[in-house]
CSV table of N, CA and C in Angstrom, one decimal:
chain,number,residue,atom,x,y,z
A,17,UNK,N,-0.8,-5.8,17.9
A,17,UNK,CA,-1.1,-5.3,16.6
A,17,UNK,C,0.0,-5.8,15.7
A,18,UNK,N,-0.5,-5.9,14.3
A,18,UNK,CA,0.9,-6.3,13.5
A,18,UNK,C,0.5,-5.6,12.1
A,19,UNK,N,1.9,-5.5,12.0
A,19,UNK,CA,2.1,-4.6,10.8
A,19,UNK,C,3.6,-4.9,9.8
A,20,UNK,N,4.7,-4.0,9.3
A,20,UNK,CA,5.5,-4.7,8.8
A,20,UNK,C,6.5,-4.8,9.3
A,21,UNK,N,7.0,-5.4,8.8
A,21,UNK,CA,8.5,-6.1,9.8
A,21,UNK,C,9.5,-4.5,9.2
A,22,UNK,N,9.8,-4.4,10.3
A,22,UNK,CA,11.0,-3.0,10.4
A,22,UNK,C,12.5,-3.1,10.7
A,23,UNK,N,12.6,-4.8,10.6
A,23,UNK,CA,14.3,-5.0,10.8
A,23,UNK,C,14.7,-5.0,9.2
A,24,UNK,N,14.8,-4.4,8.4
A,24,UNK,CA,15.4,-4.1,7.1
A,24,UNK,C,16.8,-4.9,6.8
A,25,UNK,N,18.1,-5.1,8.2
A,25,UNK,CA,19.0,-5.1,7.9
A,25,UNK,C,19.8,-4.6,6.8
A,26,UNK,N,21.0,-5.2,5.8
A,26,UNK,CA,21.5,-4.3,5.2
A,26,UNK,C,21.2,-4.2,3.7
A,27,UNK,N,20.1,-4.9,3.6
A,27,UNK,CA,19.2,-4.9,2.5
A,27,UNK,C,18.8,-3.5,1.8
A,28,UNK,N,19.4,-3.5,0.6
A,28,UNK,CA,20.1,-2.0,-0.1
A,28,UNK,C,18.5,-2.3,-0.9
A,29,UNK,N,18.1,-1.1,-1.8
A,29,UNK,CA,17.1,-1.2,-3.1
A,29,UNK,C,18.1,-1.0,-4.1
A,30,UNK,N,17.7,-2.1,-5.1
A,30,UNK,CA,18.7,-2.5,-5.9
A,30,UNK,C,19.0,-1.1,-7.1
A,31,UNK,N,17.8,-0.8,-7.3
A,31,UNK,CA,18.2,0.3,-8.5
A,31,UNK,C,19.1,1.6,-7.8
A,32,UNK,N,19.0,2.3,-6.7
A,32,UNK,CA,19.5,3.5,-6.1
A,32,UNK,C,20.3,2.8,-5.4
A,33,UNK,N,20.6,1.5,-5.1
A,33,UNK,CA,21.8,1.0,-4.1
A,33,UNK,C,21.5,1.6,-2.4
A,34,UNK,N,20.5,2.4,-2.0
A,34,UNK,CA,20.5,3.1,-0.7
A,34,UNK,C,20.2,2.1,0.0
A,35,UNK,N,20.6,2.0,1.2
A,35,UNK,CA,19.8,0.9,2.6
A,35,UNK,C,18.9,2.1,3.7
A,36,UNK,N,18.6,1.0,4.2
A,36,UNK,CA,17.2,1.6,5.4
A,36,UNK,C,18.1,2.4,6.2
A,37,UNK,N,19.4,1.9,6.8
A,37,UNK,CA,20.3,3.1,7.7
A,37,UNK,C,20.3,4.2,6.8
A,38,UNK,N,21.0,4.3,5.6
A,38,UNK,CA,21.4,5.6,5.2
A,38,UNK,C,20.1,6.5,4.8
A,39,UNK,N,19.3,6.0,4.5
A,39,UNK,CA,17.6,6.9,4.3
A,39,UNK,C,17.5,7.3,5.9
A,40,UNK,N,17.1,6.8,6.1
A,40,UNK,CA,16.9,7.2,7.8
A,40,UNK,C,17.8,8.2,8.8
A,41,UNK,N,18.9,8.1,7.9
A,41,UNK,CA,20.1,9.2,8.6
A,41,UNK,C,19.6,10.2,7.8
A,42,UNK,N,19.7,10.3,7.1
A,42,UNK,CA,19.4,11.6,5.8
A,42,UNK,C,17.9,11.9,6.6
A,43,UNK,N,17.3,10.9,6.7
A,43,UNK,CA,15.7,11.9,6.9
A,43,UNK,C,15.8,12.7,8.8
A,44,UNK,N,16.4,12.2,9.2
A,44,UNK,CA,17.0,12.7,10.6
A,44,UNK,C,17.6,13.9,10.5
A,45,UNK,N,18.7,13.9,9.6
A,45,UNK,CA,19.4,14.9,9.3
A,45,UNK,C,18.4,16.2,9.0
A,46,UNK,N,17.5,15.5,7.9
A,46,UNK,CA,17.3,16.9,7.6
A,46,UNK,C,15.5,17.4,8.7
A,47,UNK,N,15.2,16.4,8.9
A,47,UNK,CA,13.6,16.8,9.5
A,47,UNK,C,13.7,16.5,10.9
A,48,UNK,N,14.7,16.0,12.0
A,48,UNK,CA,15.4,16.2,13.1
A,48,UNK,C,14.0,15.1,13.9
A,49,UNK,N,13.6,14.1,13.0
A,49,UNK,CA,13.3,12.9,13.9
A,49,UNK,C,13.0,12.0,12.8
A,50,UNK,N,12.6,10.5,13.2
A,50,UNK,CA,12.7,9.6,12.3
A,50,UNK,C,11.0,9.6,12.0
A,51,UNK,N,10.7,8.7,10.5
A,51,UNK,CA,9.5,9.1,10.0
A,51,UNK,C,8.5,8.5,11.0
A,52,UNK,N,7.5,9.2,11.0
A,52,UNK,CA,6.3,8.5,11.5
A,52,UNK,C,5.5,7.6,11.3
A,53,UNK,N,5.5,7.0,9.8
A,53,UNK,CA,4.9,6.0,9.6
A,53,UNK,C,5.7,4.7,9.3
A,54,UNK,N,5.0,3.9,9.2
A,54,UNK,CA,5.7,2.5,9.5
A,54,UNK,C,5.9,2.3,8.2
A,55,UNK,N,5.2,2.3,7.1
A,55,UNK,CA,5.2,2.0,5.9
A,55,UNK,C,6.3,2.8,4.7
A,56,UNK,N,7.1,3.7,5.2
A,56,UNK,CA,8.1,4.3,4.6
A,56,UNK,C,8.8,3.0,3.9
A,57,UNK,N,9.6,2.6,3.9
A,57,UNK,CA,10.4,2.1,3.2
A,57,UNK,C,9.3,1.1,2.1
A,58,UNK,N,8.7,0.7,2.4
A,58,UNK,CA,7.6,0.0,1.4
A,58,UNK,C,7.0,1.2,0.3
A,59,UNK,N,6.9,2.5,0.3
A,59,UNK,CA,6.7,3.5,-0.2
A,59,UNK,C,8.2,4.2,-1.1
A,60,UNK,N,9.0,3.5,-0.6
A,60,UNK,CA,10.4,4.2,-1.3
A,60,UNK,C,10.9,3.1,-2.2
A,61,UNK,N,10.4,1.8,-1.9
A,61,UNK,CA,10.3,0.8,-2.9
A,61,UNK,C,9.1,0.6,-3.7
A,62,UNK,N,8.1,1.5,-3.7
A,62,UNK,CA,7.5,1.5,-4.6
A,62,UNK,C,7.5,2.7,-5.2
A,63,UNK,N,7.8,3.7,-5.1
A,63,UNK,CA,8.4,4.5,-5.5
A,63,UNK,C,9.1,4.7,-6.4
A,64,UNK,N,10.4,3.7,-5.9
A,64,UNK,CA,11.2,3.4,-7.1
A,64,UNK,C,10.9,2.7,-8.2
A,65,UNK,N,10.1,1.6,-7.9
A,65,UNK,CA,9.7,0.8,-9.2
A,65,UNK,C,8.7,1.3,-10.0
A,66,UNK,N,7.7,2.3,-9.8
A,66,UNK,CA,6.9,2.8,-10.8
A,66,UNK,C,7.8,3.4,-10.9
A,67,UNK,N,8.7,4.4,-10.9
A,67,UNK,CA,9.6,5.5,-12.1
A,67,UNK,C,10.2,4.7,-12.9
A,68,UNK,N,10.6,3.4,-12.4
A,68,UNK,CA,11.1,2.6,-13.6
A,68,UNK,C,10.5,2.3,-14.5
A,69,UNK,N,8.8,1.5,-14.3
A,69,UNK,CA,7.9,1.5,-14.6
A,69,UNK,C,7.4,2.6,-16.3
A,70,UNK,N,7.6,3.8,-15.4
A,70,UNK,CA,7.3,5.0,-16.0
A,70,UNK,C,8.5,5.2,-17.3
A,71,UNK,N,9.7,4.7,-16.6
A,71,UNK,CA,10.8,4.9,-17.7
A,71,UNK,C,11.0,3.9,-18.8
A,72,UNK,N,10.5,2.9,-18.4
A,72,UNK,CA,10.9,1.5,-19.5
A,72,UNK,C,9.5,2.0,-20.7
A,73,UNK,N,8.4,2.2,-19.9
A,73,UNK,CA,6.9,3.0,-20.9
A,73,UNK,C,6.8,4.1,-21.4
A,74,UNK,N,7.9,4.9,-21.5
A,74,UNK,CA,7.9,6.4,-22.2
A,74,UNK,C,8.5,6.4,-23.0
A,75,UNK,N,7.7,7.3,-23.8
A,75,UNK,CA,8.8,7.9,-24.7
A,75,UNK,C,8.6,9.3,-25.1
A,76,UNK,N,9.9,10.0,-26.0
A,76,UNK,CA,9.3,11.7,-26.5
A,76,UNK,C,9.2,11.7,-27.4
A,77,UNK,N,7.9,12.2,-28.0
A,77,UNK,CA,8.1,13.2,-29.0
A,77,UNK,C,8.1,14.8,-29.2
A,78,UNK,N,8.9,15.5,-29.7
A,78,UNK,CA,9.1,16.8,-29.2
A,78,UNK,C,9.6,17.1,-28.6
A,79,UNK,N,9.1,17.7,-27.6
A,79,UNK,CA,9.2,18.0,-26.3
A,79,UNK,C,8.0,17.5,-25.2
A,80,UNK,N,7.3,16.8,-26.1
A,80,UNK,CA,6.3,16.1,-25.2
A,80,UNK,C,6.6,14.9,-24.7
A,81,UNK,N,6.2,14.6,-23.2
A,81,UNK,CA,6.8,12.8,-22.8
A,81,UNK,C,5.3,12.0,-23.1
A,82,UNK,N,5.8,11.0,-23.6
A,82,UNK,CA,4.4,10.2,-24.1
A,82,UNK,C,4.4,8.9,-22.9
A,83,UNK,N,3.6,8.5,-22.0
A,83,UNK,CA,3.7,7.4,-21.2
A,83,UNK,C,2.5,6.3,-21.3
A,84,UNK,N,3.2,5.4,-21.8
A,84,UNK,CA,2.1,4.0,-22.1
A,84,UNK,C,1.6,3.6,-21.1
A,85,UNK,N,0.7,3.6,-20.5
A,85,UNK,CA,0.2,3.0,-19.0
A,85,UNK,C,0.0,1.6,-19.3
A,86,UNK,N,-0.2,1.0,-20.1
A,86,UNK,CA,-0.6,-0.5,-20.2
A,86,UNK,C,1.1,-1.0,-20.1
A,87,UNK,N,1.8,0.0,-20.9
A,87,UNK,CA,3.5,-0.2,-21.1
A,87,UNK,C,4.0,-0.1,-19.3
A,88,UNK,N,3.5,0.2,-18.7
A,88,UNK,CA,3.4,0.8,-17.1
A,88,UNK,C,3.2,-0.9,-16.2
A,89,UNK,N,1.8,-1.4,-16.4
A,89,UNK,CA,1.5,-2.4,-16.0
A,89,UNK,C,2.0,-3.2,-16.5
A,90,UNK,N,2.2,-3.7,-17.4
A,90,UNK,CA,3.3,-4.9,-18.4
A,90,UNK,C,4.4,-5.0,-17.2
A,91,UNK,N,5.1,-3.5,-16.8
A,91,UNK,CA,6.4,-3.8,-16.8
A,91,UNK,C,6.5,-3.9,-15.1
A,92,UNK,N,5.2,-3.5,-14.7
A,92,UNK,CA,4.8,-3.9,-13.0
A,92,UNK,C,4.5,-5.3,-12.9
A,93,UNK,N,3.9,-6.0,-13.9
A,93,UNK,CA,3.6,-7.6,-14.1
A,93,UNK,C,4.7,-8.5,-14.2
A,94,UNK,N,5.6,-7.8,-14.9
A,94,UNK,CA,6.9,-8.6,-14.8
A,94,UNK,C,8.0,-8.5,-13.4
A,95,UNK,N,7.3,-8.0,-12.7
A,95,UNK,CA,8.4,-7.8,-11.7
A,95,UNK,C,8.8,-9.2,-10.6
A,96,UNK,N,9.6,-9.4,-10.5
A,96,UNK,CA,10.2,-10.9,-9.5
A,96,UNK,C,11.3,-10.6,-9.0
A,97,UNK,N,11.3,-10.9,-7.5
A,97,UNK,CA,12.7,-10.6,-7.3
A,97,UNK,C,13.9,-9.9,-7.5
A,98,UNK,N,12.6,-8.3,-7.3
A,98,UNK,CA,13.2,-7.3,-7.1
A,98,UNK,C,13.8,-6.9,-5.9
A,99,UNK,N,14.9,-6.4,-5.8
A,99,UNK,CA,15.2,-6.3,-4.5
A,99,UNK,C,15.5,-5.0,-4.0
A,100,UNK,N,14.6,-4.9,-2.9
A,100,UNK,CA,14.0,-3.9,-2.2
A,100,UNK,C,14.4,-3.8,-1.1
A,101,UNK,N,14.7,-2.2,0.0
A,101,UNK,CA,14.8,-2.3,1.0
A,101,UNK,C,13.9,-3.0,1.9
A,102,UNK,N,12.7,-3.6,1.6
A,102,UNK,CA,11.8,-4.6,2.5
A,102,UNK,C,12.0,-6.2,2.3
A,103,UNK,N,12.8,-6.2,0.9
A,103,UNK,CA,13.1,-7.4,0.7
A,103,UNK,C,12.8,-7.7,-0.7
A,104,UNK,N,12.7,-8.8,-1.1
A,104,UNK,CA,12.3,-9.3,-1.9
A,104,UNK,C,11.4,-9.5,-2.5
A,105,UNK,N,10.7,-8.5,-3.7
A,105,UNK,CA,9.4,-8.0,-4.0
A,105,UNK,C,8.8,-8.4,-5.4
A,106,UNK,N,7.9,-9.2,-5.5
A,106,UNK,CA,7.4,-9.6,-6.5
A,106,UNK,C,6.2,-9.1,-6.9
A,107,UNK,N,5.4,-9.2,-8.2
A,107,UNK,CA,4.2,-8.4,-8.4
A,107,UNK,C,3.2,-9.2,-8.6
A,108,UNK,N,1.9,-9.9,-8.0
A,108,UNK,CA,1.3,-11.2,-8.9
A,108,UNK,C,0.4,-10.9,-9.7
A,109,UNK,N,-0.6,-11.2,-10.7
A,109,UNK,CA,-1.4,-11.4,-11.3
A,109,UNK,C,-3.0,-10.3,-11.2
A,110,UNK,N,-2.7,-9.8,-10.0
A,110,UNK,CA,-3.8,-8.9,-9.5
A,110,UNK,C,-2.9,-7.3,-9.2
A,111,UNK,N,-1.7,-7.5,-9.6
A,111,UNK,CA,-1.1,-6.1,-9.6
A,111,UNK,C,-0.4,-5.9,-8.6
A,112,UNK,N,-0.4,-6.8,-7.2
A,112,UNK,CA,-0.2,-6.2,-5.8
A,112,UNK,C,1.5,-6.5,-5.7
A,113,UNK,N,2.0,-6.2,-5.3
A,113,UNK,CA,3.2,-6.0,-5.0
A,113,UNK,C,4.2,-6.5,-3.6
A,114,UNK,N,4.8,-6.8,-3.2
A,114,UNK,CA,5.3,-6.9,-2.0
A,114,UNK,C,5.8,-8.0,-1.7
A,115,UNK,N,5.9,-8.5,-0.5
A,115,UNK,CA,7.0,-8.8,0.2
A,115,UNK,C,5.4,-9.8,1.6
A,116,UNK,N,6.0,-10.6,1.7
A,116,UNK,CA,5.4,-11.2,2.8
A,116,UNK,C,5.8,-11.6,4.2
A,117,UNK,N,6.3,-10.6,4.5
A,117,UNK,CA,6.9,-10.4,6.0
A,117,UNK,C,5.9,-9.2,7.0
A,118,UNK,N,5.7,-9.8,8.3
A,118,UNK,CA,4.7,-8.8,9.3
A,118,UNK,C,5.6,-9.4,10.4
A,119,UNK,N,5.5,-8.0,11.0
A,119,UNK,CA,6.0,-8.3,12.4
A,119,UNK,C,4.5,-8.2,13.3
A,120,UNK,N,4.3,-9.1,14.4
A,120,UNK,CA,3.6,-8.5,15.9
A,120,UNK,C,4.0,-7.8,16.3
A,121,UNK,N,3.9,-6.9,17.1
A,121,UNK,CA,4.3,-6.3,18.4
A,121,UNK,C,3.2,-5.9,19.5
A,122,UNK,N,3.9,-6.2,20.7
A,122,UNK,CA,3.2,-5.4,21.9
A,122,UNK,C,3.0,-3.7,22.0
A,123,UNK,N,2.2,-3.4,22.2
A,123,UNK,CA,1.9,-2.0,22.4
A,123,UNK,C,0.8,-1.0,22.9
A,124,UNK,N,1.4,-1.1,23.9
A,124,UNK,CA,1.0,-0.2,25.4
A,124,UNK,C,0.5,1.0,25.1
A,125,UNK,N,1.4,1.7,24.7
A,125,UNK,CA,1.3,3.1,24.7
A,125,UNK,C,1.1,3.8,24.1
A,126,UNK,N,-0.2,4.3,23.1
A,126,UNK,CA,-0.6,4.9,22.4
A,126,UNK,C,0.0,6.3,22.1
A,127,UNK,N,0.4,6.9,23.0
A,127,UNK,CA,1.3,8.1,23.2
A,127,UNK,C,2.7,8.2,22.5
A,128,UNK,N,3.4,6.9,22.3
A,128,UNK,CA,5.0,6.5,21.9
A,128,UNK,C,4.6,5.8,20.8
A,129,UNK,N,4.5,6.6,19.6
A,129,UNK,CA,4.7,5.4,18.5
A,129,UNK,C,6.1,4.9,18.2
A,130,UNK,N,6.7,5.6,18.8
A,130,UNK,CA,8.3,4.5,18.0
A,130,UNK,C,8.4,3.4,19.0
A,131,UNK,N,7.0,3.2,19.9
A,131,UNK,CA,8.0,2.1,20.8
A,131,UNK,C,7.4,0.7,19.8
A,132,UNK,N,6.4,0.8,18.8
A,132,UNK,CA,6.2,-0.3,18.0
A,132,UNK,C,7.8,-0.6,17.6
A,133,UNK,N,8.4,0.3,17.2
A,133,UNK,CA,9.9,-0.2,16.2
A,133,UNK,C,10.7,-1.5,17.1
A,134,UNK,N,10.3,-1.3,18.9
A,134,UNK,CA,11.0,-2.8,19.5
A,134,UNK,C,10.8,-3.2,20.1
A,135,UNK,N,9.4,-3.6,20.0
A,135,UNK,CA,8.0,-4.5,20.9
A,135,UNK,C,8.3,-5.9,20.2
A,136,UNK,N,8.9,-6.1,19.5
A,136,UNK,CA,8.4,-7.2,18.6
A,136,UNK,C,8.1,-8.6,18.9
A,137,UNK,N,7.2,-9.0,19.0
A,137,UNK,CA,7.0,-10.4,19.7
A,137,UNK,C,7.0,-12.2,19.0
A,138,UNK,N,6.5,-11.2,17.4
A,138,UNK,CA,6.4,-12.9,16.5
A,138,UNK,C,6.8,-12.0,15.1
A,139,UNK,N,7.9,-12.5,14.5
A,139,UNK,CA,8.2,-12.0,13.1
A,139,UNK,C,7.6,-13.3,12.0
A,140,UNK,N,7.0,-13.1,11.3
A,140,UNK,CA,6.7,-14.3,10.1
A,140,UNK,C,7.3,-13.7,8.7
A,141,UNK,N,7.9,-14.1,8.0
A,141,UNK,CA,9.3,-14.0,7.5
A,141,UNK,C,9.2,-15.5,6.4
A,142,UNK,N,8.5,-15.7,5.5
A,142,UNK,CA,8.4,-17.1,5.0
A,142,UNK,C,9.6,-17.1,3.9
């Protein structure tokens, strides 16, 4: 099966400065096992970049927050070589976002999902 590559190394997300170790200690810490889905860190980098998103497109009046959504995509459109705990994340022309790195792995055992985290048999990494 292949899915995304989970060697992160010490590839921080540039806006919060956090790396894949230190999230993963904290999520250990507090929920006493590591997350179950594979796609977390691609979720915490996108995460971060719509609030930014959200922040460069708002504004108040009042007490009301006013958020441009076209001001939202503009500023998802511009995105290049952001850097992300997955890597290096750009936005193209159809909105999509990401990073083009998958890992293969072998996987036996439907019962062990973490043994996907070091099956890995072909990384493509361009």
């Amino acid at each position: 099966m292949s899915g995304p590559n989970l060697n992160y190394g010490t590839k921080a997300n540039e806006s919060t400065g956090r790396h894949a170790a230190d999230l993963l200690s904290e999520y250990e810490d507090t929920y006493g096992a590591t997350p179950e889905a594979a796609f977390w860190a691609h979720a915490y980098d996108a995460a971060t970049l719509l609030l930014e998103a959200i922040e460069a497109a708002s504004q108040t009046e009042g007490e009301s927050l006013i958020i441009d959504l076209a001001g939202v995509r503009e500023y998802l459109d511009g995105v290049s070589g952001y850097g992300g705990i997955i890597g290096s994340i750009s936005c193209d022309a159809f909105g999509d976002c990401g990073v083009r790195r998958i890992a293969v792995v072998e996987h036996l055992d439907s019962g062990d999902p973490a043994a996907t985290r070091s099956n890995t048999v072909y990384e493509y990494n361009p």
